[in-house]
JSON list of C-alpha atoms in Angstrom, two decimals:
[
{"chain": "A", "resi": 1, "resn": "MET", "atom": "CA", "xyz": [8.95, -0.74, 11.87]},
{"chain": "A", "resi": 2, "resn": "GLU", "atom": "CA", "xyz": [10.61, -3.48, 9.82]},
{"chain": "A", "resi": 3, "resn": "ASN", "atom": "CA", "xyz": [14.13, -2.85, 8.53]},
{"chain": "A", "resi": 4, "resn": "PHE", "atom": "CA", "xyz": [14.06, 0.76, 9.63]},
{"chain": "A", "resi": 5, "resn": "ASP", "atom": "CA", "xyz": [17.54, 2.29, 9.46]},
{"chain": "A", "resi": 6, "resn": "ARG", "atom": "CA", "xyz": [17.53, 4.85, 12.27]},
{"chain": "A", "resi": 7, "resn": "LYS", "atom": "CA", "xyz": [21.00, 6.20, 11.56]},
{"chain": "A", "resi": 8, "resn": "LYS", "atom": "CA", "xyz": [20.27, 6.68, 7.85]},
{"chain": "A", "resi": 9, "resn": "HIS", "atom": "CA", "xyz": [17.02, 8.47, 8.72]},
{"chain": "A", "resi": 10, "resn": "TRP", "atom": "CA", "xyz": [18.74, 11.01, 10.96]},
{"chain": "A", "resi": 11, "resn": "GLU", "atom": "CA", "xyz": [21.73, 11.52, 8.66]},
{"chain": "A", "resi": 12, "resn": "ASN", "atom": "CA", "xyz": [19.28, 12.41, 5.90]},
{"chain": "A", "resi": 13, "resn": "ILE", "atom": "CA", "xyz": [17.45, 14.93, 8.10]},
{"chain": "A", "resi": 14, "resn": "TYR", "atom": "CA", "xyz": [20.62, 16.71, 9.15]},
{"chain": "A", "resi": 15, "resn": "GLN", "atom": "CA", "xyz": [21.98, 16.70, 5.60]},
{"chain": "A", "resi": 16, "resn": "THR", "atom": "CA", "xyz": [18.82, 18.16, 4.06]},
{"chain": "A", "resi": 17, "resn": "LYS", "atom": "CA", "xyz": [17.28, 20.51, 6.63]},
{"chain": "A", "resi": 18, "resn": "GLU", "atom": "CA", "xyz": [18.54, 23.78, 8.06]},
{"chain": "A", "resi": 19, "resn": "PRO", "atom": "CA", "xyz": [18.61, 24.12, 11.88]},
{"chain": "A", "resi": 20, "resn": "LYS", "atom": "CA", "xyz": [15.48, 26.29, 11.97]},
{"chain": "A", "resi": 21, "resn": "GLU", "atom": "CA", "xyz": [13.60, 23.83, 9.75]},
{"chain": "A", "resi": 22, "resn": "VAL", "atom": "CA", "xyz": [13.50, 21.12, 12.42]},
{"chain": "A", "resi": 23, "resn": "SER", "atom": "CA", "xyz": [10.79, 21.10, 15.09]},
{"chain": "A", "resi": 24, "resn": "TRP", "atom": "CA", "xyz": [13.14, 20.76, 18.06]},
{"chain": "A", "resi": 25, "resn": "PHE", "atom": "CA", "xyz": [15.17, 23.90, 17.33]},
{"chain": "A", "resi": 26, "resn": "GLN", "atom": "CA", "xyz": [15.59, 26.26, 20.31]},
{"chain": "A", "resi": 27, "resn": "PRO", "atom": "CA", "xyz": [17.76, 29.41, 20.21]},
{"chain": "A", "resi": 28, "resn": "THR", "atom": "CA", "xyz": [17.99, 29.21, 24.02]},
{"chain": "A", "resi": 29, "resn": "PRO", "atom": "CA", "xyz": [17.23, 25.84, 25.67]},
{"chain": "A", "resi": 30, "resn": "LYS", "atom": "CA", "xyz": [15.84, 27.54, 28.77]},
{"chain": "A", "resi": 31, "resn": "THR", "atom": "CA", "xyz": [14.26, 24.48, 30.40]},
{"chain": "A", "resi": 32, "resn": "SER", "atom": "CA", "xyz": [17.48, 22.49, 30.23]},
{"chain": "A", "resi": 33, "resn": "LEU", "atom": "CA", "xyz": [19.60, 25.40, 31.43]},
{"chain": "A", "resi": 34, "resn": "ASP", "atom": "CA", "xyz": [17.23, 25.96, 34.35]},
{"chain": "A", "resi": 35, "resn": "PHE", "atom": "CA", "xyz": [17.93, 22.41, 35.58]},
{"chain": "A", "resi": 36, "resn": "PHE", "atom": "CA", "xyz": [21.68, 23.12, 35.58]},
{"chain": "A", "resi": 37, "resn": "LYS", "atom": "CA", "xyz": [21.08, 26.31, 37.56]},
{"chain": "A", "resi": 38, "resn": "GLN", "atom": "CA", "xyz": [18.55, 24.92, 40.04]},
{"chain": "A", "resi": 39, "resn": "LEU", "atom": "CA", "xyz": [20.64, 21.83, 40.74]},
{"chain": "A", "resi": 40, "resn": "ASN", "atom": "CA", "xyz": [23.84, 23.88, 41.16]},
{"chain": "A", "resi": 41, "resn": "VAL", "atom": "CA", "xyz": [25.78, 21.72, 38.73]},
{"chain": "A", "resi": 42, "resn": "PRO", "atom": "CA", "xyz": [29.45, 22.62, 39.21]},
{"chain": "A", "resi": 43, "resn": "ALA", "atom": "CA", "xyz": [31.53, 23.83, 36.26]},
{"chain": "A", "resi": 44, "resn": "THR", "atom": "CA", "xyz": [33.81, 20.80, 36.64]},
{"chain": "A", "resi": 45, "resn": "ALA", "atom": "CA", "xyz": [30.96, 18.25, 36.41]},
{"chain": "A", "resi": 46, "resn": "LYS", "atom": "CA", "xyz": [31.23, 15.59, 33.72]},
{"chain": "A", "resi": 47, "resn": "ILE", "atom": "CA", "xyz": [28.21, 16.28, 31.48]},
{"chain": "A", "resi": 48, "resn": "ILE", "atom": "CA", "xyz": [26.79, 14.31, 28.60]},
{"chain": "A", "resi": 49, "resn": "ASP", "atom": "CA", "xyz": [24.06, 15.54, 26.27]},
{"chain": "A", "resi": 50, "resn": "ILE", "atom": "CA", "xyz": [22.36, 12.48, 24.74]},
{"chain": "A", "resi": 51, "resn": "GLY", "atom": "CA", "xyz": [20.98, 13.11, 21.26]},
{"chain": "A", "resi": 52, "resn": "GLY", "atom": "CA", "xyz": [22.48, 16.58, 21.39]},
{"chain": "A", "resi": 53, "resn": "GLY", "atom": "CA", "xyz": [22.76, 16.80, 17.61]},
{"chain": "A", "resi": 54, "resn": "ASP", "atom": "CA", "xyz": [23.39, 20.40, 16.63]},
{"chain": "A", "resi": 55, "resn": "SER", "atom": "CA", "xyz": [21.46, 21.72, 19.66]},
{"chain": "A", "resi": 56, "resn": "LEU", "atom": "CA", "xyz": [22.66, 25.03, 21.05]},
{"chain": "A", "resi": 57, "resn": "LEU", "atom": "CA", "xyz": [22.80, 23.68, 24.61]},
{"chain": "A", "resi": 58, "resn": "VAL", "atom": "CA", "xyz": [26.53, 23.03, 24.28]},
{"chain": "A", "resi": 59, "resn": "ASP", "atom": "CA", "xyz": [27.13, 26.67, 23.25]},
{"chain": "A", "resi": 60, "resn": "HIS", "atom": "CA", "xyz": [25.36, 27.92, 26.36]},
{"chain": "A", "resi": 61, "resn": "LEU", "atom": "CA", "xyz": [27.20, 25.48, 28.62]},
{"chain": "A", "resi": 62, "resn": "LEU", "atom": "CA", "xyz": [30.54, 26.65, 27.22]},
{"chain": "A", "resi": 63, "resn": "ASP", "atom": "CA", "xyz": [29.42, 30.25, 27.82]},
{"chain": "A", "resi": 64, "resn": "LEU", "atom": "CA", "xyz": [28.79, 29.26, 31.45]},
{"chain": "A", "resi": 65, "resn": "ASP", "atom": "CA", "xyz": [32.36, 27.87, 31.67]},
{"chain": "A", "resi": 66, "resn": "TYR", "atom": "CA", "xyz": [31.46, 24.20, 31.92]},
{"chain": "A", "resi": 67, "resn": "GLN", "atom": "CA", "xyz": [34.71, 22.37, 31.28]},
{"chain": "A", "resi": 68, "resn": "ASN", "atom": "CA", "xyz": [33.85, 18.71, 30.72]},
{"chain": "A", "resi": 69, "resn": "ILE", "atom": "CA", "xyz": [31.07, 18.35, 28.12]},
{"chain": "A", "resi": 70, "resn": "SER", "atom": "CA", "xyz": [30.33, 15.38, 25.88]},
{"chain": "A", "resi": 71, "resn": "VAL", "atom": "CA", "xyz": [27.72, 15.48, 23.11]},
{"chain": "A", "resi": 72, "resn": "LEU", "atom": "CA", "xyz": [26.34, 12.23, 21.69]},
{"chain": "A", "resi": 73, "resn": "ASP", "atom": "CA", "xyz": [24.30, 11.86, 18.53]},
{"chain": "A", "resi": 74, "resn": "ILE", "atom": "CA", "xyz": [23.55, 9.09, 16.08]},
{"chain": "A", "resi": 75, "resn": "SER", "atom": "CA", "xyz": [24.15, 11.49, 13.18]},
{"chain": "A", "resi": 76, "resn": "ALA", "atom": "CA", "xyz": [27.68, 12.40, 12.11]},
{"chain": "A", "resi": 77, "resn": "ALA", "atom": "CA", "xyz": [26.17, 15.21, 10.02]},
{"chain": "A", "resi": 78, "resn": "ALA", "atom": "CA", "xyz": [24.57, 16.73, 13.12]},
{"chain": "A", "resi": 79, "resn": "ILE", "atom": "CA", "xyz": [27.84, 16.66, 15.02]},
{"chain": "A", "resi": 80, "resn": "ASP", "atom": "CA", "xyz": [29.70, 18.13, 12.06]},
{"chain": "A", "resi": 81, "resn": "ARG", "atom": "CA", "xyz": [27.23, 21.03, 11.97]},
{"chain": "A", "resi": 82, "resn": "ALA", "atom": "CA", "xyz": [27.71, 21.69, 15.67]},
{"chain": "A", "resi": 83, "resn": "LYS", "atom": "CA", "xyz": [31.50, 21.61, 15.29]},
{"chain": "A", "resi": 84, "resn": "GLN", "atom": "CA", "xyz": [31.39, 24.05, 12.38]},
{"chain": "A", "resi": 85, "resn": "ARG", "atom": "CA", "xyz": [29.15, 26.41, 14.33]},
{"chain": "A", "resi": 86, "resn": "LEU", "atom": "CA", "xyz": [31.39, 26.35, 17.39]},
{"chain": "A", "resi": 87, "resn": "GLY", "atom": "CA", "xyz": [34.63, 26.77, 15.47]},
{"chain": "A", "resi": 88, "resn": "GLU", "atom": "CA", "xyz": [37.69, 26.51, 17.74]},
{"chain": "A", "resi": 89, "resn": "ARG", "atom": "CA", "xyz": [35.43, 26.08, 20.77]},
{"chain": "A", "resi": 90, "resn": "ALA", "atom": "CA", "xyz": [34.47, 22.65, 19.40]},
{"chain": "A", "resi": 91, "resn": "ASN", "atom": "CA", "xyz": [37.87, 21.42, 20.61]},
{"chain": "A", "resi": 92, "resn": "LYS", "atom": "CA", "xyz": [36.67, 21.87, 24.20]},
{"chain": "A", "resi": 93, "resn": "VAL", "atom": "CA", "xyz": [33.91, 19.27, 23.69]},
{"chain": "A", "resi": 94, "resn": "LYS", "atom": "CA", "xyz": [34.03, 15.47, 23.40]},
{"chain": "A", "resi": 95, "resn": "TRP", "atom": "CA", "xyz": [31.96, 14.38, 20.40]},
{"chain": "A", "resi": 96, "resn": "ILE", "atom": "CA", "xyz": [30.46, 10.89, 20.30]},
{"chain": "A", "resi": 97, "resn": "ILE", "atom": "CA", "xyz": [28.72, 9.39, 17.25]},
{"chain": "A", "resi": 98, "resn": "ALA", "atom": "CA", "xyz": [26.58, 6.55, 18.61]},
{"chain": "A", "resi": 99, "resn": "ASP", "atom": "CA", "xyz": [23.02, 5.27, 18.90]},
{"chain": "A", "resi": 100, "resn": "ALA", "atom": "CA", "xyz": [21.70, 6.00, 22.41]},
{"chain": "A", "resi": 101, "resn": "ALA", "atom": "CA", "xyz": [20.04, 2.57, 22.40]},
{"chain": "A", "resi": 102, "resn": "ASN", "atom": "CA", "xyz": [23.37, 0.73, 22.43]},
{"chain": "A", "resi": 103, "resn": "PHE", "atom": "CA", "xyz": [25.85, 3.38, 23.59]},
{"chain": "A", "resi": 104, "resn": "LYS", "atom": "CA", "xyz": [28.86, 2.01, 25.51]},
{"chain": "A", "resi": 105, "resn": "PRO", "atom": "CA", "xyz": [30.35, 4.89, 27.53]},
{"chain": "A", "resi": 106, "resn": "LEU", "atom": "CA", "xyz": [34.09, 5.05, 28.15]},
{"chain": "A", "resi": 107, "resn": "GLU", "atom": "CA", "xyz": [33.69, 7.19, 31.26]},
{"chain": "A", "resi": 108, "resn": "LYS", "atom": "CA", "xyz": [31.14, 7.96, 33.96]},
{"chain": "A", "resi": 109, "resn": "TYR", "atom": "CA", "xyz": [29.10, 11.14, 34.17]},
{"chain": "A", "resi": 110, "resn": "ASP", "atom": "CA", "xyz": [27.82, 13.47, 36.88]},
{"chain": "A", "resi": 111, "resn": "PHE", "atom": "CA", "xyz": [25.02, 14.94, 34.78]},
{"chain": "A", "resi": 112, "resn": "TRP", "atom": "CA", "xyz": [23.22, 13.00, 32.04]},
{"chain": "A", "resi": 113, "resn": "HIS", "atom": "CA", "xyz": [20.92, 15.19, 29.92]},
{"chain": "A", "resi": 114, "resn": "ASP", "atom": "CA", "xyz": [18.49, 13.96, 27.27]},
{"chain": "A", "resi": 115, "resn": "ARG", "atom": "CA", "xyz": [15.98, 16.22, 25.57]},
{"chain": "A", "resi": 116, "resn": "ALA", "atom": "CA", "xyz": [13.86, 14.25, 23.11]},
{"chain": "A", "resi": 117, "resn": "ALA", "atom": "CA", "xyz": [16.14, 11.30, 22.35]},
{"chain": "A", "resi": 118, "resn": "PHE", "atom": "CA", "xyz": [14.76, 8.78, 24.89]},
{"chain": "A", "resi": 119, "resn": "HIS", "atom": "CA", "xyz": [11.20, 9.02, 23.56]},
{"chain": "A", "resi": 120, "resn": "PHE", "atom": "CA", "xyz": [12.33, 7.66, 20.18]},
{"chain": "A", "resi": 121, "resn": "LEU", "atom": "CA", "xyz": [13.07, 4.33, 21.86]},
{"chain": "A", "resi": 122, "resn": "THR", "atom": "CA", "xyz": [9.86, 2.31, 21.59]},
{"chain": "A", "resi": 123, "resn": "ASP", "atom": "CA", "xyz": [11.31, -1.21, 21.74]},
{"chain": "A", "resi": 124, "resn": "GLU", "atom": "CA", "xyz": [11.31, -2.58, 25.29]},
{"chain": "A", "resi": 125, "resn": "GLN", "atom": "CA", "xyz": [14.81, -4.04, 24.98]},
{"chain": "A", "resi": 126, "resn": "GLU", "atom": "CA", "xyz": [16.24, -0.73, 23.74]},
{"chain": "A", "resi": 127, "resn": "ILE", "atom": "CA", "xyz": [14.54, 1.19, 26.56]},
{"chain": "A", "resi": 128, "resn": "SER", "atom": "CA", "xyz": [15.96, -1.26, 29.11]},
{"chain": "A", "resi": 129, "resn": "ASN", "atom": "CA", "xyz": [19.43, -1.05, 27.54]},
{"chain": "A", "resi": 130, "resn": "TYR", "atom": "CA", "xyz": [19.37, 2.74, 27.67]},
{"chain": "A", "resi": 131, "resn": "LEU", "atom": "CA", "xyz": [18.30, 2.90, 31.31]},
{"chain": "A", "resi": 132, "resn": "GLU", "atom": "CA", "xyz": [20.81, 0.25, 32.35]},
{"chain": "A", "resi": 133, "resn": "THR", "atom": "CA", "xyz": [23.58, 2.18, 30.59]},
{"chain": "A", "resi": 134, "resn": "ALA", "atom": "CA", "xyz": [22.54, 5.36, 32.40]},
{"chain": "A", "resi": 135, "resn": "GLN", "atom": "CA", "xyz": [22.39, 3.59, 35.75]},
{"chain": "A", "resi": 136, "resn": "LEU", "atom": "CA", "xyz": [25.83, 2.01, 35.29]},
{"chain": "A", "resi": 137, "resn": "ASN", "atom": "CA", "xyz": [27.52, 5.13, 33.96]},
{"chain": "A", "resi": 138, "resn": "ILE", "atom": "CA", "xyz": [26.18, 7.94, 36.14]},
{"chain": "A", "resi": 139, "resn": "ASN", "atom": "CA", "xyz": [28.32, 8.57, 39.19]},
{"chain": "A", "resi": 140, "resn": "PRO", "atom": "CA", "xyz": [26.93, 8.08, 42.72]},
{"chain": "A", "resi": 141, "resn": "GLU", "atom": "CA", "xyz": [24.57, 10.97, 43.53]},
{"chain": "A", "resi": 142, "resn": "GLY", "atom": "CA", "xyz": [24.72, 11.97, 39.85]},
{"chain": "A", "resi": 143, "resn": "ILE", "atom": "CA", "xyz": [21.83, 13.61, 38.05]},
{"chain": "A", "resi": 144, "resn": "LEU", "atom": "CA", "xyz": [19.69, 12.36, 35.16]},
{"chain": "A", "resi": 145, "resn": "VAL", "atom": "CA", "xyz": [17.42, 14.79, 33.30]},
{"chain": "A", "resi": 146, "resn": "ILE", "atom": "CA", "xyz": [15.09, 13.43, 30.62]},
{"chain": "A", "resi": 147, "resn": "GLY", "atom": "CA", "xyz": [12.65, 15.42, 28.49]},
{"chain": "A", "resi": 148, "resn": "THR", "atom": "CA", "xyz": [10.10, 13.58, 26.35]},
{"chain": "A", "resi": 149, "resn": "PHE", "atom": "CA", "xyz": [6.79, 14.28, 24.67]},
{"chain": "A", "resi": 150, "resn": "SER", "atom": "CA", "xyz": [4.06, 14.13, 27.32]},
{"chain": "A", "resi": 151, "resn": "GLU", "atom": "CA", "xyz": [0.79, 12.26, 27.02]},
{"chain": "A", "resi": 152, "resn": "GLN", "atom": "CA", "xyz": [-0.65, 15.56, 25.71]},
{"chain": "A", "resi": 153, "resn": "GLY", "atom": "CA", "xyz": [2.17, 15.90, 23.17]},
{"chain": "A", "resi": 154, "resn": "PRO", "atom": "CA", "xyz": [2.70, 14.53, 19.66]},
{"chain": "A", "resi": 155, "resn": "LYS", "atom": "CA", "xyz": [2.66, 10.80, 19.01]},
{"chain": "A", "resi": 156, "resn": "GLU", "atom": "CA", "xyz": [5.37, 10.99, 16.38]},
{"chain": "A", "resi": 157, "resn": "CYS", "atom": "CA", "xyz": [8.24, 13.24, 15.34]},
{"chain": "A", "resi": 158, "resn": "SER", "atom": "CA", "xyz": [10.16, 13.44, 12.07]},
{"chain": "A", "resi": 159, "resn": "GLY", "atom": "CA", "xyz": [7.97, 10.71, 10.67]},
{"chain": "A", "resi": 160, "resn": "ILE", "atom": "CA", "xyz": [8.85, 8.27, 13.47]},
{"chain": "A", "resi": 161, "resn": "GLU", "atom": "CA", "xyz": [6.59, 6.93, 16.19]},
{"chain": "A", "resi": 162, "resn": "ILE", "atom": "CA", "xyz": [7.62, 7.96, 19.70]},
{"chain": "A", "resi": 163, "resn": "LYS", "atom": "CA", "xyz": [6.75, 6.79, 23.22]},
{"chain": "A", "resi": 164, "resn": "GLN", "atom": "CA", "xyz": [4.91, 9.34, 25.34]},
{"chain": "A", "resi": 165, "resn": "TYR", "atom": "CA", "xyz": [5.53, 9.63, 29.08]},
{"chain": "A", "resi": 166, "resn": "SER", "atom": "CA", "xyz": [3.88, 11.23, 32.08]},
{"chain": "A", "resi": 167, "resn": "GLU", "atom": "CA", "xyz": [5.46, 12.13, 35.41]},
{"chain": "A", "resi": 168, "resn": "THR", "atom": "CA", "xyz": [4.07, 8.86, 36.79]},
{"chain": "A", "resi": 169, "resn": "THR", "atom": "CA", "xyz": [5.20, 6.56, 33.98]},
{"chain": "A", "resi": 170, "resn": "MET", "atom": "CA", "xyz": [8.65, 8.16, 33.84]},
{"chain": "A", "resi": 171, "resn": "THR", "atom": "CA", "xyz": [9.13, 7.94, 37.60]},
{"chain": "A", "resi": 172, "resn": "ASN", "atom": "CA", "xyz": [7.92, 4.34, 37.76]},
{"chain": "A", "resi": 173, "resn": "ARG", "atom": "CA", "xyz": [10.27, 3.40, 34.96]},
{"chain": "A", "resi": 174, "resn": "LEU", "atom": "CA", "xyz": [13.30, 4.80, 36.77]},
{"chain": "A", "resi": 175, "resn": "LYS", "atom": "CA", "xyz": [12.48, 4.30, 40.46]},
{"chain": "A", "resi": 176, "resn": "LYS", "atom": "CA", "xyz": [14.62, 1.18, 40.91]},
{"chain": "A", "resi": 177, "resn": "PHE", "atom": "CA", "xyz": [17.86, 3.16, 40.57]},
{"chain": "A", "resi": 178, "resn": "PHE", "atom": "CA", "xyz": [16.85, 6.84, 40.61]},
{"chain": "A", "resi": 179, "resn": "GLU", "atom": "CA", "xyz": [14.99, 9.11, 43.02]},
{"chain": "A", "resi": 180, "resn": "LYS", "atom": "CA", "xyz": [12.79, 11.78, 41.44]},
{"chain": "A", "resi": 181, "resn": "ILE", "atom": "CA", "xyz": [13.80, 15.36, 42.19]},
{"chain": "A", "resi": 182, "resn": "LYS", "atom": "CA", "xyz": [11.06, 17.06, 40.22]},
{"chain": "A", "resi": 183, "resn": "CYS", "atom": "CA", "xyz": [9.01, 16.92, 37.02]},
{"chain": "A", "resi": 184, "resn": "ILE", "atom": "CA", "xyz": [7.57, 19.78, 35.00]},
{"chain": "A", "resi": 185, "resn": "THR", "atom": "CA", "xyz": [5.55, 20.06, 31.81]},
{"chain": "A", "resi": 186, "resn": "VAL", "atom": "CA", "xyz": [6.63, 22.57, 29.20]},
{"chain": "A", "resi": 187, "resn": "ASP", "atom": "CA", "xyz": [5.12, 23.81, 25.96]},
{"chain": "A", "resi": 188, "resn": "HIS", "atom": "CA", "xyz": [7.73, 24.01, 23.22]},
{"chain": "A", "resi": 189, "resn": "LYS", "atom": "CA", "xyz": [6.91, 26.27, 20.30]},
{"chain": "A", "resi": 190, "resn": "THR", "atom": "CA", "xyz": [8.43, 24.92, 17.10]},
{"chain": "A", "resi": 191, "resn": "PRO", "atom": "CA", "xyz": [9.87, 27.22, 14.41]},
{"chain": "A", "resi": 192, "resn": "SER", "atom": "CA", "xyz": [6.66, 26.65, 12.43]},
{"chain": "A", "resi": 193, "resn": "GLY", "atom": "CA", "xyz": [4.54, 27.81, 15.36]},
{"chain": "A", "resi": 194, "resn": "THR", "atom": "CA", "xyz": [3.19, 24.42, 16.50]},
{"chain": "A", "resi": 195, "resn": "ILE", "atom": "CA", "xyz": [3.00, 23.79, 20.26]},
{"chain": "A", "resi": 196, "resn": "GLN", "atom": "CA", "xyz": [4.43, 20.52, 21.59]},
{"chain": "A", "resi": 197, "resn": "ASN", "atom": "CA", "xyz": [3.90, 19.52, 25.22]},
{"chain": "A", "resi": 198, "resn": "PHE", "atom": "CA", "xyz": [6.91, 17.96, 26.95]},
{"chain": "A", "resi": 199, "resn": "VAL", "atom": "CA", "xyz": [7.46, 16.42, 30.38]},
{"chain": "A", "resi": 200, "resn": "PHE", "atom": "CA", "xyz": [10.90, 16.98, 31.89]},
{"chain": "A", "resi": 201, "resn": "CYS", "atom": "CA", "xyz": [11.97, 15.01, 34.94]},
{"chain": "A", "resi": 202, "resn": "SER", "atom": "CA", "xyz": [15.13, 15.24, 37.00]},
{"chain": "A", "resi": 203, "resn": "PHE", "atom": "CA", "xyz": [16.39, 12.32, 39.08]},
{"chain": "A", "resi": 204, "resn": "ARG", "atom": "CA", "xyz": [19.27, 11.64, 41.47]},
{"chain": "A", "resi": 205, "resn": "LYS", "atom": "CA", "xyz": [20.99, 8.28, 41.33]},
{"chain": "A", "resi": 206, "resn": "LEU", "atom": "CA", "xyz": [20.24, 6.23, 44.41]},
{"chain": "A", "resi": 207, "resn": "PRO", "atom": "CA", "xyz": [23.17, 4.90, 46.46]},
{"chain": "A", "resi": 208, "resn": "PRO", "atom": "CA", "xyz": [23.78, 1.15, 46.02]},
{"chain": "A", "resi": 209, "resn": "ILE", "atom": "CA", "xyz": [21.76, -1.02, 48.40]}
]
């Protein structure tokens, strides 16, 4: 996609569409929250939500008394919407405006969560950059959870081509530095009633060799 301005694209979406007008809207992000519960993520864990936008995951994590949450998104408009929604509670969150493809973290994380940001990276160099950043900035024994469109899911989203994954392709991509915990497939029902099939995989960072 020549001369495609990814940031401009997402700023426009968040400036022109209401939360319930976007396909990824979830009142309760149950799949993501289930990973936190099943993996017994402590309330003091350093958490980052990659591509969090104005997702309601941060609201639920605050409700569960998580104390160290960062939300990253390429769109300043998305982050502004989340801050406005949260009101004073927004002060408990670290907000990061950055492109996940070239994000340079200033701290390390215990739990790295990404629902539907990674699959927008279709360039091999950007995919490698992202995974290297995750590997370098997740603490030893830390957790990585990635949700993408599955091979039975859509081939594009918001007018942009995406990269589909399966449990096998996701695991193979990450196996050098991460050990798979589990993968599941989930049907997400969009606000318009369309069904999108996702694959979610959780991984634990391998100890250094």
